[in-house]
Structures are given as structure tokens and as C-alpha cells.
Amino acid sequence: MKEINSEFYYDKFRKACNQYYKFNDNSFELFKDITFIKEVKKSQVLQDTYSQAKYIYFIVKGILRTYYLNEKGNIYTKNIFSENYFSASKVSLLTKKDSYLNIDALEDSILIYIDFEKYRQLINKYIEFKEFYINYMEKNWVIVKEKNEISLVLDDAQKRYENFIKANPNIENRIALHHIANHLGITPTQLSRIRKKIKSHK
């Protein structure tokens, strides 16, 4: 991989981190030291339910899906993440047990892998990494998670779709619509009707 690309990818990574904590150059170099960049192909499985999670994935380019696969083979798409988001099997990382989530790529993607155990060592050693971790958790594991849970109960399917597209612009033109329908808890037919209704009102 060309060095110039690495610099570009890490620049995107740093800008995303700045939403939660602005690392100085030395601290960011420590962060970079526990990561590596990898290109993954569409449909490649990054995490399965037969192994313990080891990494947090930062999406430089592409789309990742986290999903449950039950005993009957039915899939429930928990999250779909695109550029500048972090994805991981959080429970597995924290408990050090096999993941109950699968993670795969819905597009050819470029990811920055963050070694979680080494990341925890940085948290224990440096206050800035602890601040980053707390700020990230508060925003994404508490505030955003609660809003999403409330939306699932109170908002109708159209509103949930509109919120999803707002958070992930143009994603409906990048991945199969059945993935979006599955994530929203509706059928592809229902999603098609919603999309037609929205278009007719524009």
C-alpha cells in the first residue's frame, strides 16, 4: 500500500477521532502504532460467532454490516455503518467471549483495524485515551443507542427509513435494499412502497 494513501487514511481517522477528543501529535502516533490498514472485499466476513472479537474497525471507505444469525438461519441486521464510523462486536471485546454478532463487508472496503487489548492498555496509561473512550461511549453507546431504541418504538417505518438515509447519504444506491429493509424491521416490499411514496411527494 502506498505511503501517501496511508497518510490520507490516517488523516480521515484522526478527523473522526477529533469528534470525541483532539489528540496531540505524539498521542495520535501512539494510537496509530496499535492499528493497521487493510483492504477487504465485498462479502468478506470480519467477525463470526465462533470466535472472540479482537478489533474495532474504522471505516475509511466502504460499508460494514453487523448482524445476528439465529438457529433457523434468519438474519437480523443490527447496524449498517459507512465511512467515518467505527464498528465492532462490543460485547465480545469487553467480555472476551465468542461474539454473538457477525460483521461483514457490503462493499469493497478500506478499514483501519484497532487492536482492542492494546487500546485498553493506552486507556489505563494515558488520560487522553480514557477521555476519548468515555466521550465515544457516551455519544454512541448511550445517546445514539437510546435515540435509536426510542425510534424503533415510536416512529413509523417511513420515518425510520428517512432517519437512516439522513445518517447515511446515498447508501440506498450502494447496497442491496433488502439489507436496509432487514435493518428497519420491514419487508423489501414495504420498503419499496415507502420509497415510491417519498418520491411521489418530491
Coordinates of C-alpha atoms in Angstrom, one line a residue:
M1 CA 0.0 0.0 0.0
K2 CA 1.4 3.4 -1.0
E3 CA 2.5 5.6 1.9
I4 CA 0.6 8.6 0.5
N5 CA -2.6 6.6 0.8
S6 CA -1.8 5.6 4.4
E7 CA -1.3 9.3 5.3
F8 CA -4.7 10.1 3.7
Y9 CA -6.4 7.3 5.5
Y10 CA -5.0 8.2 8.9
D11 CA -5.9 11.8 8.3
K12 CA -9.6 10.7 7.9
F13 CA -9.2 8.6 11.0
R14 CA -7.8 11.5 13.0
K15 CA -10.6 13.8 11.9
A16 CA -13.1 11.2 13.1
C17 CA -11.4 10.9 16.4
N18 CA -11.4 14.6 16.9
Q19 CA -15.2 14.5 17.3
Y20 CA -14.5 12.9 20.7
Y21 CA -11.1 14.1 21.7
K22 CA -8.4 16.1 19.9
F23 CA -5.1 14.1 20.3
N24 CA -1.8 15.9 20.1
D25 CA 0.7 14.6 17.5
N26 CA 2.5 12.4 20.0
S27 CA -0.7 10.8 21.3
F28 CA -2.0 10.2 17.9
E29 CA 1.2 8.4 16.9
L30 CA 0.7 6.1 19.9
F31 CA -2.8 5.4 18.6
K32 CA -1.5 4.7 15.1
D33 CA 1.0 2.2 16.5
I34 CA -1.8 -0.1 17.6
T35 CA -3.5 -0.1 14.2
F36 CA -3.1 -1.4 10.7
I37 CA -4.8 -0.7 7.4
K38 CA -6.4 -3.4 5.4
E39 CA -8.5 -3.7 2.2
V40 CA -11.4 -6.2 2.4
K41 CA -13.6 -7.5 -0.4
K42 CA -17.3 -7.3 -0.6
S43 CA -19.0 -10.2 1.3
Q44 CA -15.8 -10.8 3.4
V45 CA -16.6 -11.8 6.9
L46 CA -14.6 -9.9 9.5
Q47 CA -16.1 -11.4 12.6
D48 CA -18.2 -14.5 13.1
T49 CA -20.0 -16.1 16.1
Y50 CA -17.3 -18.8 16.5
S51 CA -14.5 -16.5 17.7
Q52 CA -13.7 -13.8 20.1
A53 CA -13.5 -10.2 18.8
K54 CA -10.1 -8.6 18.7
Y55 CA -10.6 -5.4 16.7
I56 CA -12.5 -2.2 16.4
Y57 CA -12.9 -1.3 12.7
F58 CA -12.7 2.3 11.5
I59 CA -14.3 2.6 8.0
V60 CA -12.2 4.7 5.7
K61 CA -14.1 3.6 2.7
G62 CA -17.0 1.2 2.2
I63 CA -19.9 -0.3 4.3
L64 CA -20.0 -2.8 7.1
R65 CA -22.9 -4.7 8.4
T66 CA -23.3 -6.2 11.9
Y67 CA -26.0 -8.9 12.1
Y68 CA -27.4 -11.8 14.2
L69 CA -27.9 -15.2 12.6
N70 CA -30.4 -17.4 14.5
E71 CA -30.6 -21.2 14.6
K72 CA -33.2 -21.2 11.8
G73 CA -30.8 -19.2 9.5
N74 CA -32.8 -16.0 9.8
I75 CA -30.7 -12.8 9.7
Y76 CA -31.4 -9.6 11.8
T77 CA -29.3 -6.7 10.7
K78 CA -28.4 -4.8 13.8
N79 CA -26.4 -2.0 12.2
I80 CA -25.1 -0.8 8.9
F81 CA -22.1 1.6 9.0
S82 CA -20.5 3.6 6.2
E83 CA -17.5 5.9 6.0
N84 CA -16.1 7.6 9.1
Y85 CA -17.9 5.2 11.5
F86 CA -16.5 2.7 14.0
S87 CA -17.8 -0.9 14.0
A88 CA -17.1 -3.8 16.4
S89 CA -18.6 -6.6 18.3
K90 CA -18.5 -4.6 21.6
V91 CA -19.8 -7.3 24.0
S92 CA -17.3 -9.8 22.8
L93 CA -14.5 -7.3 23.1
L94 CA -15.5 -6.4 26.7
T95 CA -16.3 -10.0 27.9
K96 CA -13.5 -11.8 25.9
K97 CA -16.1 -14.4 24.9
D98 CA -17.1 -15.6 21.5
S99 CA -19.1 -13.0 19.6
Y100 CA -22.9 -13.3 19.1
L101 CA -22.6 -10.9 16.2
N102 CA -21.3 -11.3 12.7
I103 CA -19.7 -8.5 10.8
D104 CA -19.2 -8.5 7.0
A105 CA -18.5 -6.0 4.2
L106 CA -21.3 -5.0 2.0
E107 CA -18.9 -3.2 -0.4
D108 CA -15.2 -3.5 -1.1
S109 CA -13.8 -1.5 1.8
I110 CA -10.7 0.0 3.3
L111 CA -10.5 -0.3 7.1
I112 CA -8.3 0.7 9.9
Y113 CA -8.1 -2.2 12.4
I114 CA -7.6 -1.1 16.1
D115 CA -6.2 -3.7 18.4
F116 CA -8.6 -3.5 21.4
E117 CA -6.4 -5.0 24.0
K118 CA -3.6 -2.6 23.2
Y119 CA -6.1 0.2 23.1
R120 CA -7.2 -0.7 26.7
Q121 CA -3.6 -0.5 27.7
L122 CA -3.4 3.0 26.4
I123 CA -6.6 3.8 28.3
N124 CA -5.0 2.6 31.5
K125 CA -1.8 4.5 30.9
Y126 CA -2.9 7.9 29.4
I127 CA -5.7 10.2 30.5
E128 CA -6.3 11.4 26.9
F129 CA -7.3 7.9 25.7
K130 CA -9.6 7.5 28.7
E131 CA -11.3 10.8 27.8
F132 CA -11.6 9.7 24.2
Y133 CA -13.1 6.4 25.3
I134 CA -15.6 7.9 27.7
N135 CA -16.7 10.6 25.2
Y136 CA -17.2 8.0 22.5
M137 CA -19.2 5.7 24.7
E138 CA -21.4 8.4 26.0
K139 CA -22.3 9.6 22.5
N140 CA -22.6 6.3 20.7
W141 CA -23.3 3.6 23.3
V142 CA -25.7 5.8 25.3
I143 CA -27.1 8.8 23.5
V144 CA -27.3 7.4 19.9
K145 CA -28.3 4.0 21.1
E146 CA -31.2 5.4 23.2
K147 CA -32.5 7.5 20.3
N148 CA -32.5 4.5 18.0
E149 CA -34.3 2.4 20.6
I150 CA -37.0 5.1 21.0
S151 CA -37.3 5.5 17.3
L152 CA -37.9 1.8 16.8
V153 CA -40.9 2.0 19.2
L154 CA -42.4 5.4 18.4
D155 CA -41.5 6.1 14.7
D156 CA -43.3 4.5 11.8
A157 CA -41.3 2.7 9.1
Q158 CA -41.1 5.7 6.8
K159 CA -39.7 7.9 9.5
R160 CA -37.1 5.3 10.4
Y161 CA -36.1 5.0 6.8
E162 CA -35.8 8.8 6.4
N163 CA -33.6 8.9 9.5
F164 CA -31.4 6.1 8.3
I165 CA -30.9 7.8 4.9
K166 CA -30.2 11.1 6.5
A167 CA -27.4 9.5 8.6
N168 CA -26.1 7.5 5.6
P169 CA -26.5 9.7 2.5
N170 CA -26.7 7.8 -0.8
I171 CA -26.4 4.4 0.9
E172 CA -29.6 3.2 -0.8
N173 CA -27.7 3.4 -4.1
R174 CA -24.7 1.4 -2.8
I175 CA -26.1 -1.7 -1.2
A176 CA -29.0 -4.1 -1.8
L177 CA -32.2 -2.6 -0.5
H178 CA -33.1 -5.8 1.3
H179 CA -30.3 -5.1 3.8
I180 CA -31.9 -1.8 4.6
A181 CA -35.3 -3.4 5.0
N182 CA -34.0 -6.0 7.3
H183 CA -32.3 -3.4 9.4
L184 CA -35.5 -1.4 9.7
G185 CA -37.5 -4.5 10.5
I186 CA -39.7 -4.4 7.4
T187 CA -40.1 -6.4 4.2
P188 CA -38.5 -5.4 0.9
T189 CA -42.0 -4.8 -0.4
Q190 CA -42.8 -2.4 2.4
L191 CA -39.6 -0.5 1.8
S192 CA -40.4 -0.3 -1.9
R193 CA -43.7 1.3 -1.2
I194 CA -42.2 3.8 1.2
R195 CA -39.6 4.8 -1.4
K196 CA -42.3 5.3 -4.0
K197 CA -44.4 7.3 -1.6
I198 CA -41.4 9.6 -0.8
K199 CA -40.6 10.1 -4.4
S200 CA -44.2 11.0 -5.3
H201 CA -44.2 13.8 -2.7
K202 CA -41.0 15.4 -4.1

